[in-house]
Coordinates of N, CA, C and O in Angstrom, one line a residue:
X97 N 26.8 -165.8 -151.6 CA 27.9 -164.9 -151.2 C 27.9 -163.7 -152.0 O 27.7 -163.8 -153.2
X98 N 28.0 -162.4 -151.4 CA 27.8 -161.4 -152.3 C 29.4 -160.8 -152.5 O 30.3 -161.1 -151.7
X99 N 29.4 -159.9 -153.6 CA 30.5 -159.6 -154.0 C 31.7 -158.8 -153.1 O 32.8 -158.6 -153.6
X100 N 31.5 -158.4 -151.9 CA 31.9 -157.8 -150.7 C 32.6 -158.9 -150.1 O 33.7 -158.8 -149.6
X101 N 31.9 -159.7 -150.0 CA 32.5 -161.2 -149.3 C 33.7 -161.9 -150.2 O 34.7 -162.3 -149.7
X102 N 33.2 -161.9 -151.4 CA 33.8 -163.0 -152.5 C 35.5 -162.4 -152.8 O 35.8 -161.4 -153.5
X103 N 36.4 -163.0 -152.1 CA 37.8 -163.1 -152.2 C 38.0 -163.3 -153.7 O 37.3 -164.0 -154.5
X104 N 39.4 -162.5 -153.9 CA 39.9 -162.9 -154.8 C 41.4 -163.2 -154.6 O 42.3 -162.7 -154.0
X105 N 41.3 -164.8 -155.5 CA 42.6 -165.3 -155.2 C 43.4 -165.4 -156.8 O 43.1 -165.6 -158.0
X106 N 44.4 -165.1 -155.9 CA 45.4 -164.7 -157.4 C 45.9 -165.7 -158.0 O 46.2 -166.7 -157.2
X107 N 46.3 -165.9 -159.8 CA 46.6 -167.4 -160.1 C 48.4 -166.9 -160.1 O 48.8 -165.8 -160.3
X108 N 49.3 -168.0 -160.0 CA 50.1 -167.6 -159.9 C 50.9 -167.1 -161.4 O 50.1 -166.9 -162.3
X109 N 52.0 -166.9 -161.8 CA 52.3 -166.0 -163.0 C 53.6 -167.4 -163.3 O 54.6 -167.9 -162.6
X110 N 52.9 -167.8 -164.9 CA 53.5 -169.0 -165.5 C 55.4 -168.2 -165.6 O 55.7 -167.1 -165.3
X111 N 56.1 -169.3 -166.0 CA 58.0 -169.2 -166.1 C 58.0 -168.9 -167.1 O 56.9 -169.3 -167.7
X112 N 58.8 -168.3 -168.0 CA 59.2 -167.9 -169.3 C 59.9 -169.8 -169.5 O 60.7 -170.4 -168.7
X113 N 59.3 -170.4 -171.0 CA 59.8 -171.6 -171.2 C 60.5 -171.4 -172.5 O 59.9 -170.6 -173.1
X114 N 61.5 -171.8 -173.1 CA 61.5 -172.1 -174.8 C 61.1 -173.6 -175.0 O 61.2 -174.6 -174.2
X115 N 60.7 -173.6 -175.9 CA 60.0 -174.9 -177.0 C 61.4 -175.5 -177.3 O 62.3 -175.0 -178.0
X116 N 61.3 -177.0 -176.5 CA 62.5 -177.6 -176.8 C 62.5 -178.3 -177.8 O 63.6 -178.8 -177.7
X117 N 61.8 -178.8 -178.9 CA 61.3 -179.5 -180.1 C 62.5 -179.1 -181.0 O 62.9 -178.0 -181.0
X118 N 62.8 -179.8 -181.7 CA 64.1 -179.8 -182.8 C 63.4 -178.5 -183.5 O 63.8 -177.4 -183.6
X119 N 62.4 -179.0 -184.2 CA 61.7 -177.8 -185.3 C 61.2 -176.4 -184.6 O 60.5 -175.7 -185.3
X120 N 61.5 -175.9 -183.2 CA 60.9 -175.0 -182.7 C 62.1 -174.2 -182.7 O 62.0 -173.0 -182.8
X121 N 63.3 -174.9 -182.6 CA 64.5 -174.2 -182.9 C 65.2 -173.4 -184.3 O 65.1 -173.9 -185.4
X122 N 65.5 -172.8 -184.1 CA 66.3 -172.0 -185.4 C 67.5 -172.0 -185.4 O 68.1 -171.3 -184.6
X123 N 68.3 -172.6 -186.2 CA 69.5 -172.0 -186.0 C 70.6 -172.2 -187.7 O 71.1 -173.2 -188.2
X124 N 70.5 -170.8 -188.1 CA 71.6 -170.7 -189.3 C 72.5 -169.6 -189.6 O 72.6 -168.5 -189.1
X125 N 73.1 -169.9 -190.5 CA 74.1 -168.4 -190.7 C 73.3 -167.1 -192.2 O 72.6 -167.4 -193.1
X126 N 73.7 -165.9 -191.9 CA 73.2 -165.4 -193.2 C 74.5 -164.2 -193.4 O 75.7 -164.1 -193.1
X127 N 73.6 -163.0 -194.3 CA 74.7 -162.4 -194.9 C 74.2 -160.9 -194.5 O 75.0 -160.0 -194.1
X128 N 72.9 -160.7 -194.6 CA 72.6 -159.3 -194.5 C 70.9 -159.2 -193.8 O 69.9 -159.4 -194.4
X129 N 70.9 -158.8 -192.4 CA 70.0 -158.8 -191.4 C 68.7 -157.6 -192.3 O 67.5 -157.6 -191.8
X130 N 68.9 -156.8 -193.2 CA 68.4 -156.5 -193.3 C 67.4 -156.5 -195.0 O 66.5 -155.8 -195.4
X131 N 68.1 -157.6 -195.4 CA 67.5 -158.1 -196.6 C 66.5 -159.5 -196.8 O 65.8 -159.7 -197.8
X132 N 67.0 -160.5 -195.1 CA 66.1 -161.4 -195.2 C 64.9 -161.3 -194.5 O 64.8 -160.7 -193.4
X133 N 63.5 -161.9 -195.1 CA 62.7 -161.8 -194.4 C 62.6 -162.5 -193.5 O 61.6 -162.1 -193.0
X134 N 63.0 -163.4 -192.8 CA 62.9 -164.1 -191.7 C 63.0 -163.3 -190.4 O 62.5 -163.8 -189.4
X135 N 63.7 -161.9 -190.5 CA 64.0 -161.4 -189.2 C 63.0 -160.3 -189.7 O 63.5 -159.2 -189.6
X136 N 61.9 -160.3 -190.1 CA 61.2 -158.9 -190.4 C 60.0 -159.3 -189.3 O 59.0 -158.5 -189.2
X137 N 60.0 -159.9 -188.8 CA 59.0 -159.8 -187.4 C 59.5 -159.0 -186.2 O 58.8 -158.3 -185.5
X138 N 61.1 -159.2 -186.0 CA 62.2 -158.8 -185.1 C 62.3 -157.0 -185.3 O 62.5 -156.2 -184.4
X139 N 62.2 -156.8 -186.7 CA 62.2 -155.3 -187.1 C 61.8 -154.2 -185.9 O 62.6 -153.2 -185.7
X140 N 60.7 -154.3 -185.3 CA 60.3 -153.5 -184.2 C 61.0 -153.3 -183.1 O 61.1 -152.2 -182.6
X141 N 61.7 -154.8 -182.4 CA 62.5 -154.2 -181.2 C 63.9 -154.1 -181.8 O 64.8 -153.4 -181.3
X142 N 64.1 -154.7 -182.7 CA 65.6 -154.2 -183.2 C 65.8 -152.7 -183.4 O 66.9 -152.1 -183.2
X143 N 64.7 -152.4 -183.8 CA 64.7 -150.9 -183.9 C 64.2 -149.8 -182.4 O 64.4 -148.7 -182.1
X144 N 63.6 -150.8 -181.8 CA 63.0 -149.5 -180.4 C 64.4 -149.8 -179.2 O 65.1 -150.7 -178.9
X145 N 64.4 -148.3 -178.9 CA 65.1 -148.5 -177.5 C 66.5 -148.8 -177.7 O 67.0 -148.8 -176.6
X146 N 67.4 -149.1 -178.6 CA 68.7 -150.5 -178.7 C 69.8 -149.0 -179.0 O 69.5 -148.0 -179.6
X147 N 70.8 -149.4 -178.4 CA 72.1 -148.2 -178.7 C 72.7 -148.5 -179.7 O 72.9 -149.6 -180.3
X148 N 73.0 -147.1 -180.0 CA 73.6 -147.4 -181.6 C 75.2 -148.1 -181.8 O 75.6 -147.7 -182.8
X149 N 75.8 -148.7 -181.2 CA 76.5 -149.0 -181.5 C 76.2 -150.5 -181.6 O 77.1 -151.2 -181.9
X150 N 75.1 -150.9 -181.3 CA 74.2 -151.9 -181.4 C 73.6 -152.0 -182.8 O 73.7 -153.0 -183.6
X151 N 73.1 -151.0 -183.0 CA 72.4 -150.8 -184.3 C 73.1 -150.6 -185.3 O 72.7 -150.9 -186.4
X152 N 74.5 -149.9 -184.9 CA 75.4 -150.0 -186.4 C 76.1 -151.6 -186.9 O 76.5 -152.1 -187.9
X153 N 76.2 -152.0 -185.5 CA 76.3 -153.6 -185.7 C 75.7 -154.5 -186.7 O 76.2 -155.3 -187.5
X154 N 74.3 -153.9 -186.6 CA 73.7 -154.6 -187.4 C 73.3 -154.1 -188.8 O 72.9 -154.7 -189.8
X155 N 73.5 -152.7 -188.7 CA 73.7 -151.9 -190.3 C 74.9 -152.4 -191.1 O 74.7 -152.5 -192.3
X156 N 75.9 -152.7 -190.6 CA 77.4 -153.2 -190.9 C 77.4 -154.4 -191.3 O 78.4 -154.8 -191.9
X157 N 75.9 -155.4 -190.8 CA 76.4 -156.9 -191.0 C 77.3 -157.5 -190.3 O 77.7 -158.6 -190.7
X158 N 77.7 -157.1 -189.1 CA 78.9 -157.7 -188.7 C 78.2 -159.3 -187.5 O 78.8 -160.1 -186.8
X159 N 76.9 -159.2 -187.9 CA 76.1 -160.7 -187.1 C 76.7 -161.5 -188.4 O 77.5 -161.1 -189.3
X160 N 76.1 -162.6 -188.2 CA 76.4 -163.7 -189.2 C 75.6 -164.8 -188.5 O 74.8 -165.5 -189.3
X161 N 75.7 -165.1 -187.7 CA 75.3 -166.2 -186.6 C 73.4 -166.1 -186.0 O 73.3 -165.4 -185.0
X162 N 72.4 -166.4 -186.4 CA 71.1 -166.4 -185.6 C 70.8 -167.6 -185.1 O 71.2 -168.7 -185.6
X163 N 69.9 -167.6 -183.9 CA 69.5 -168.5 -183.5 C 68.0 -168.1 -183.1 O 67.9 -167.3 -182.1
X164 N 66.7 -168.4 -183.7 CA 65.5 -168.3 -183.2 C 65.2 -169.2 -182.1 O 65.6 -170.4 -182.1
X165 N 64.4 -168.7 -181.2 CA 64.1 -169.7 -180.3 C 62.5 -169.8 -180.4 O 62.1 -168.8 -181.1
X166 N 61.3 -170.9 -179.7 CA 60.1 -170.1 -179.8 C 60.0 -170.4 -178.3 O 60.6 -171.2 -177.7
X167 N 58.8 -169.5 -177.9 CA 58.6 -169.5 -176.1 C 57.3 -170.2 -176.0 O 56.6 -170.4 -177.0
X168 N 56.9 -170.6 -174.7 CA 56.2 -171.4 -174.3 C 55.6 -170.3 -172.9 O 56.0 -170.4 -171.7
X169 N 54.5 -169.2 -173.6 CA 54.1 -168.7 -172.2 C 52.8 -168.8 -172.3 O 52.2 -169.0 -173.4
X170 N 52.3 -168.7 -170.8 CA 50.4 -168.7 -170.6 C 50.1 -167.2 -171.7 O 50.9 -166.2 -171.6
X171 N 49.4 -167.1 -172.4 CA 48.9 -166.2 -173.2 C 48.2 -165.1 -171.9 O 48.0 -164.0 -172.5
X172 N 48.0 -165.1 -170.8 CA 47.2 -164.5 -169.6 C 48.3 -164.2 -168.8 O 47.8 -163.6 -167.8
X173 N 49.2 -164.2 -168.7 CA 50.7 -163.8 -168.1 C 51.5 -162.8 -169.1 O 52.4 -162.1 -168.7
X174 N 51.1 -162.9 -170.7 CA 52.1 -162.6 -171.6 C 52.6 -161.0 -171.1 O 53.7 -160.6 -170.8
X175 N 51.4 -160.2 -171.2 CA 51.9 -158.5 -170.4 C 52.8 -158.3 -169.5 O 53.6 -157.4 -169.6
X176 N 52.7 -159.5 -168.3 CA 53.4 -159.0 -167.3 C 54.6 -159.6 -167.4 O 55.6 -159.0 -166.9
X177 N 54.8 -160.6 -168.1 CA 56.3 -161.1 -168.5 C 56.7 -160.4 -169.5 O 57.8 -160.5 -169.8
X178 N 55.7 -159.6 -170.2 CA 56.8 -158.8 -171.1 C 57.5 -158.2 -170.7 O 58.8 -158.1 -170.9
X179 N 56.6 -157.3 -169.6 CA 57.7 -155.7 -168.9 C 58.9 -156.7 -168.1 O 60.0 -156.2 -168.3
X180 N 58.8 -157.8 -167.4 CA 60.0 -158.4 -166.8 C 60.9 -159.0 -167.9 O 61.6 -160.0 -167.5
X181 N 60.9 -158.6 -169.3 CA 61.7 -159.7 -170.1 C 62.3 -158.7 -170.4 O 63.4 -158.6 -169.8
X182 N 62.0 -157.3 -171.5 CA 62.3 -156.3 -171.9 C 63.2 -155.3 -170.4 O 63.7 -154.2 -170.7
X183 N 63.2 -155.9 -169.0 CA 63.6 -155.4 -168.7 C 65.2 -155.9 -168.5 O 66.1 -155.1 -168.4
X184 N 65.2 -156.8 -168.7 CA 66.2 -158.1 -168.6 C 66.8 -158.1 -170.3 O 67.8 -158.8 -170.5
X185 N 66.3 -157.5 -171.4 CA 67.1 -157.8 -172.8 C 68.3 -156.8 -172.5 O 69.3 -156.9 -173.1
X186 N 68.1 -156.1 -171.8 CA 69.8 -155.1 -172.2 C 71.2 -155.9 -171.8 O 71.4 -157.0 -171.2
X187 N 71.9 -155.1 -172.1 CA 73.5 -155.5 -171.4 C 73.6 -154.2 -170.7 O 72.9 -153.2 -171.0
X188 N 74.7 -154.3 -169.6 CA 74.8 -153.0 -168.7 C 75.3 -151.6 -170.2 O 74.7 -150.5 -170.4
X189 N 76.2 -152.2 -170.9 CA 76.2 -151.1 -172.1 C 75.0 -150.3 -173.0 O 75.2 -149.3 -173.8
X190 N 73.4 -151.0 -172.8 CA 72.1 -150.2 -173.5 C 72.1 -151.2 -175.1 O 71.3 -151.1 -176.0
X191 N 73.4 -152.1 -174.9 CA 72.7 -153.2 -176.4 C 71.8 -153.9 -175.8 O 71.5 -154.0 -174.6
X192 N 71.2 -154.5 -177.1 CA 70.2 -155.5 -176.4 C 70.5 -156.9 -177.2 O 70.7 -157.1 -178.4
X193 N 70.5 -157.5 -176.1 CA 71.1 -159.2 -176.0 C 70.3 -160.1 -176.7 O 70.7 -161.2 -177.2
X194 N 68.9 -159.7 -176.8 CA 68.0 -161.0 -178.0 C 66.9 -159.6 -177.8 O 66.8 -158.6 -177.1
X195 N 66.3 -160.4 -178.7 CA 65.1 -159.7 -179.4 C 63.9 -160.3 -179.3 O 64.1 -161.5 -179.0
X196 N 62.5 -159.9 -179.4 CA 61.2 -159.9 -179.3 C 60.4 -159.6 -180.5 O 60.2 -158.5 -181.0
X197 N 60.0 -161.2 -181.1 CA 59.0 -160.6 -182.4 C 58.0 -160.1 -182.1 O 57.8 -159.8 -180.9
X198 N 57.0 -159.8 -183.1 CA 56.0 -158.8 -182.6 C 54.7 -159.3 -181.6 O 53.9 -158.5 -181.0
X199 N 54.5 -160.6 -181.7 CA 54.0 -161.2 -181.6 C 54.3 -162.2 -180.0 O 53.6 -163.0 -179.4
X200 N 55.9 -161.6 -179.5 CA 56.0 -162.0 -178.2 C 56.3 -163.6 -178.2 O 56.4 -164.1 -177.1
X201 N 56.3 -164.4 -179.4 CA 56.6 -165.6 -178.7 C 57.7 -166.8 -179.2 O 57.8 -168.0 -179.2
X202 N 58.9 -165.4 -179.6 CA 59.9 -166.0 -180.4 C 61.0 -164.8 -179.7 O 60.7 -163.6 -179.4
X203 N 62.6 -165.6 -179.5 CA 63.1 -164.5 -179.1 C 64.5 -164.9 -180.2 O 65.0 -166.1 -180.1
X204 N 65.0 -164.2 -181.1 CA 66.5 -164.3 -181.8 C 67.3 -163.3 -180.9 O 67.1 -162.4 -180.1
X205 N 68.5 -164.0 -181.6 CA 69.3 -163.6 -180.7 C 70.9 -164.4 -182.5 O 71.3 -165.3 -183.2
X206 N 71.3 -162.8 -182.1 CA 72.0 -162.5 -183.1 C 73.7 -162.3 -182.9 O 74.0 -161.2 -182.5
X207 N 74.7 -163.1 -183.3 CA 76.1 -163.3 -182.7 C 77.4 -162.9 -183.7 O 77.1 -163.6 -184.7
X208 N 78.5 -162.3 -184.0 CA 79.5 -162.1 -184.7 C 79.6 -163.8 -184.6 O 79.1 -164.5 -183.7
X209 N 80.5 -164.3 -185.9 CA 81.1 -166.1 -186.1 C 82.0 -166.1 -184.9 O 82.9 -165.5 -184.4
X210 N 81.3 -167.4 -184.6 CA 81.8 -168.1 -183.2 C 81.7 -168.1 -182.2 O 82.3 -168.8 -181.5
X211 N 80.7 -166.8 -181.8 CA 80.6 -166.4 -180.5 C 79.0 -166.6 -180.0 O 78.6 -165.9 -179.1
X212 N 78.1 -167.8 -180.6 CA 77.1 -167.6 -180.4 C 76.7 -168.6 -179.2 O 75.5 -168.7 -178.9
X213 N 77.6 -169.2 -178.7 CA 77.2 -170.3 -177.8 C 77.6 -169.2 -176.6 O 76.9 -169.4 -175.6
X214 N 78.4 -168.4 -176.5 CA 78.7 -167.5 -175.0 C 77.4 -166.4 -175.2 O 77.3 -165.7 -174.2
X215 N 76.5 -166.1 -176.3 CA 75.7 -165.0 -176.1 C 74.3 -166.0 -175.6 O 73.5 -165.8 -174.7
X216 N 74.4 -166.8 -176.2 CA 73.5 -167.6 -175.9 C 73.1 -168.2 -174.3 O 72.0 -168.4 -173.7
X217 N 74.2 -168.4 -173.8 CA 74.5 -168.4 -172.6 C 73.7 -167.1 -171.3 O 72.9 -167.2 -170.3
X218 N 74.3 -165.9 -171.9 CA 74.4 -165.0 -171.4 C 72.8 -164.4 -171.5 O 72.6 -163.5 -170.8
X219 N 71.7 -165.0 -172.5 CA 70.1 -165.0 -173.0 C 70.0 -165.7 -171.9 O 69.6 -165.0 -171.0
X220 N 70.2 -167.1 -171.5 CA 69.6 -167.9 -171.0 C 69.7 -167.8 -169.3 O 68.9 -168.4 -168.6
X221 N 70.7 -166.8 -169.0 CA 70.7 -166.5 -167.9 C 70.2 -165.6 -167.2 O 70.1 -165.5 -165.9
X222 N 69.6 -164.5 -168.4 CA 68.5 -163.4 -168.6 C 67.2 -163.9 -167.9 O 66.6 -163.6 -166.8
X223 N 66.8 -164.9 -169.0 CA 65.4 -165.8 -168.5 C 65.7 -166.8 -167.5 O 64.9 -167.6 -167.2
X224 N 67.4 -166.7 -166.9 CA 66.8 -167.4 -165.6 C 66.3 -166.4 -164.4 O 65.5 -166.7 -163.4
X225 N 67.0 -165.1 -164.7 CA 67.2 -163.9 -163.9 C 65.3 -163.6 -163.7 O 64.9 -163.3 -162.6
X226 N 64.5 -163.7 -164.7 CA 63.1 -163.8 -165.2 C 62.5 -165.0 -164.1 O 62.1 -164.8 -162.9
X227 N 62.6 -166.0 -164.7 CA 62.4 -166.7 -163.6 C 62.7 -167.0 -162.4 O 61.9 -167.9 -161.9
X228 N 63.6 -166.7 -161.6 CA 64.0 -166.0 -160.4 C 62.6 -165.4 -160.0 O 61.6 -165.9 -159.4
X229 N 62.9 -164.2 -160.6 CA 61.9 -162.9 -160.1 C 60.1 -163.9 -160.3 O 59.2 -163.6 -159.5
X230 N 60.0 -164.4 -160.9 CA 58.4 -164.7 -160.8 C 58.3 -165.9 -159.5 O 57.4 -166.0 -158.6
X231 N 59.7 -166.8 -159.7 CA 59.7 -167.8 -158.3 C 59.2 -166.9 -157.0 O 58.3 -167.4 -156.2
X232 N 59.7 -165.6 -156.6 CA 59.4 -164.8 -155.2 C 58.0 -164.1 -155.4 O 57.3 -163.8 -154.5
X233 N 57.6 -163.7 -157.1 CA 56.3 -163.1 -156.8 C 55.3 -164.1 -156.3 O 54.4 -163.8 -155.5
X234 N 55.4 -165.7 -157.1 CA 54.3 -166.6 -156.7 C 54.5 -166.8 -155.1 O 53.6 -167.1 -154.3
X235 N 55.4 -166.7 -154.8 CA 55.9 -167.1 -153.1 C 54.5 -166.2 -152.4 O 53.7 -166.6 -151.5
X236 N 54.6 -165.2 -152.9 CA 53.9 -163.8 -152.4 C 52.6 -164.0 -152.5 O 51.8 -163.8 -151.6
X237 N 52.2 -164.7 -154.1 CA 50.8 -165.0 -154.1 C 50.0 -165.9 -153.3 O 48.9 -165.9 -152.9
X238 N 51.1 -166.9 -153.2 CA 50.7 -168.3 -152.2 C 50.5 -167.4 -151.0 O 49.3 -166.9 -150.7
X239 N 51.5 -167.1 -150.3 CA 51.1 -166.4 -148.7 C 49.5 -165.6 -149.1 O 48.4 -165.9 -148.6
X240 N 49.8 -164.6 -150.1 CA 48.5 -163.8 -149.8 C 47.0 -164.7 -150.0 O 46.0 -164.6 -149.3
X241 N 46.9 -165.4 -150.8 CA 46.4 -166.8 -151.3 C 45.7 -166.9 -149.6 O 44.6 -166.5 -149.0
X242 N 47.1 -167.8 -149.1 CA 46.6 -168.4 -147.8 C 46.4 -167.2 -146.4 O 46.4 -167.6 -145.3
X243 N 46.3 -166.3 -146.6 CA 45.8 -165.4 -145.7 C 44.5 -165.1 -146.2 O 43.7 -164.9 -145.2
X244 N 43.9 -165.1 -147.5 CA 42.5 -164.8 -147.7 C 41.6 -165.9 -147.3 O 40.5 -165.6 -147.0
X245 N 42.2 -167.6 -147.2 CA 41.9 -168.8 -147.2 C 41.5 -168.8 -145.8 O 40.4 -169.2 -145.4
X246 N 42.6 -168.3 -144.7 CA 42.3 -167.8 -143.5 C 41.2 -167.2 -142.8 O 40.4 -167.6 -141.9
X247 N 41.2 -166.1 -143.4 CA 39.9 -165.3 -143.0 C 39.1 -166.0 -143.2 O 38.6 -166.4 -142.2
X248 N 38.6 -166.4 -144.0 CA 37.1 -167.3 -144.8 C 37.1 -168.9 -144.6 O 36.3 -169.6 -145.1
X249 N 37.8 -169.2 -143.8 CA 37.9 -170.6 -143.9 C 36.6 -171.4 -143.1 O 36.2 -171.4 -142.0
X250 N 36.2 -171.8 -143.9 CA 34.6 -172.8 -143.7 C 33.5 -171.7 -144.0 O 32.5 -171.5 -143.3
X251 N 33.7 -171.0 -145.2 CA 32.4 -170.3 -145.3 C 32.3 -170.8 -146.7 O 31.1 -170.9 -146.9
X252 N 32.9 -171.1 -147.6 CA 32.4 -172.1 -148.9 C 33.5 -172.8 -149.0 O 34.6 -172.6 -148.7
X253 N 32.6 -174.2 -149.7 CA 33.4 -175.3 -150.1 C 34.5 -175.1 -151.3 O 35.5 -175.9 -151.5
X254 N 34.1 -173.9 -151.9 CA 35.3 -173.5 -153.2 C 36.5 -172.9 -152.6 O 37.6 -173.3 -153.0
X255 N 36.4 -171.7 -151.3 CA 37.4 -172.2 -150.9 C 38.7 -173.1 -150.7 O 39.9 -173.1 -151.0
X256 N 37.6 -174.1 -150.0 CA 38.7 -175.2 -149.1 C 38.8 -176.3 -150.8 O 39.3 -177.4 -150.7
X257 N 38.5 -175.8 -151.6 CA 39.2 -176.7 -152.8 C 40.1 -175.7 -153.6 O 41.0 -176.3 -154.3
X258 N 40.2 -174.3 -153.6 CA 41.4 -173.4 -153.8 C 42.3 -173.4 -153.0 O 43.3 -173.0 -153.6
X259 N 42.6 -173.5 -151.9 CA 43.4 -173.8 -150.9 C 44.2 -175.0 -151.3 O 45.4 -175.0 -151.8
X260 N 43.4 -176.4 -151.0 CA 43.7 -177.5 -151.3 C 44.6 -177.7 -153.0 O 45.4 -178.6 -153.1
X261 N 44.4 -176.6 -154.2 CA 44.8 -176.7 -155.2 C 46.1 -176.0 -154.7 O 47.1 -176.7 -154.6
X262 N 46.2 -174.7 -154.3 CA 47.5 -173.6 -153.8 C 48.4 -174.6 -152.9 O 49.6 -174.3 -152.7
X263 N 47.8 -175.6 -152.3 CA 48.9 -176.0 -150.9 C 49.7 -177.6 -151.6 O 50.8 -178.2 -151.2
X264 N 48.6 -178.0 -153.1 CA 49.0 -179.6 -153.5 C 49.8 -178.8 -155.0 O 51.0 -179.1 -155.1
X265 N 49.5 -178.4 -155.5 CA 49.6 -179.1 -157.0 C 51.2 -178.0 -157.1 O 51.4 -177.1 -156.4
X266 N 51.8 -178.5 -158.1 CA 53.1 -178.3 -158.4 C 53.6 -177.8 -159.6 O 53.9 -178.5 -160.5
X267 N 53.7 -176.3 -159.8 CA 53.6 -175.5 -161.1 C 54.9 -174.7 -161.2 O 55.0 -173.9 -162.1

């Protein structure tokens, strides 16, 4: 088959997961965001893009409450789920609701005392909002998937075993 012929079928784009494992979790109180090292990975987006009344929040100390989370994504999806995550960290006000280490695979997420189970909430509905949007793009990949499967159908056996994987397996 030469390269004119040879279809390309798209894989579909993995869900933003967190690591449900007790130790994958974070969660404690501190005093000054900008003295511990634990949040110096976070440094970068706490600092890019975030409104300042966001940022004096956290010049002021007025967090107290963190919770690290770690994520669970295909390393081959990571790009395109960045721009759909970072699109999804703000609040309609220009704060930003959790954070991205540098490294893309931890998100904190930082609360004034007692309010961290409603912010938390308000994260996790972010990455449902995330996975939402990737549920309709794979939708898209399957159809186009099975339109290329179409045209070509009975001209190689890898085909009709990509097909057979896009129409069975459950991801």
């Amino acid at each position: 088959m030469d390269s004119m012929e040879s279809p390309v079928y798209r894989n579909l784009i993995s869900h933003i997961d967190i690591n449900r494992s007790v130790n994958s979790i974070e969660y404690f109180n501190f005093k000054d965001i900008n003295k511990d090292l634990k949040f110096d990975e976070f440094v970068n987006d706490i600092n890019a893009n975030n409104d300042t009344i966001e940022l004096n929040l956290i010049k002021n100390n007025a967090y107290k409450e963190v919770v690290v989370m770690s994520l669970n994504i295909n390393v081959g999806d990571k790009n395109e789920l960045l721009g759909m995550i970072r699109d999804e960290q703000k609040t309609f006000g220009g704060s930003k609701l959790f954070y991205l280490n540098d490294s893309f695979d931890k998100i904190l997420v930082v609360a004034v005392p007692r309010s961290m189970e409603g912010k938390l909430k308000m994260v996790l509905n972010k990455l449902n909002k995330v996975n939402d949007k990737i549920n309709r793009i794979n939708s898209k990949i399957r159809k186009e998937n099975l339109e290329i499967y179409m045209k070509r159908h009975g001209k190689d056996k890898k085909d009709v075993i990509i097909n057979m994987i896009n129409k069975n397996l459950k991801v």
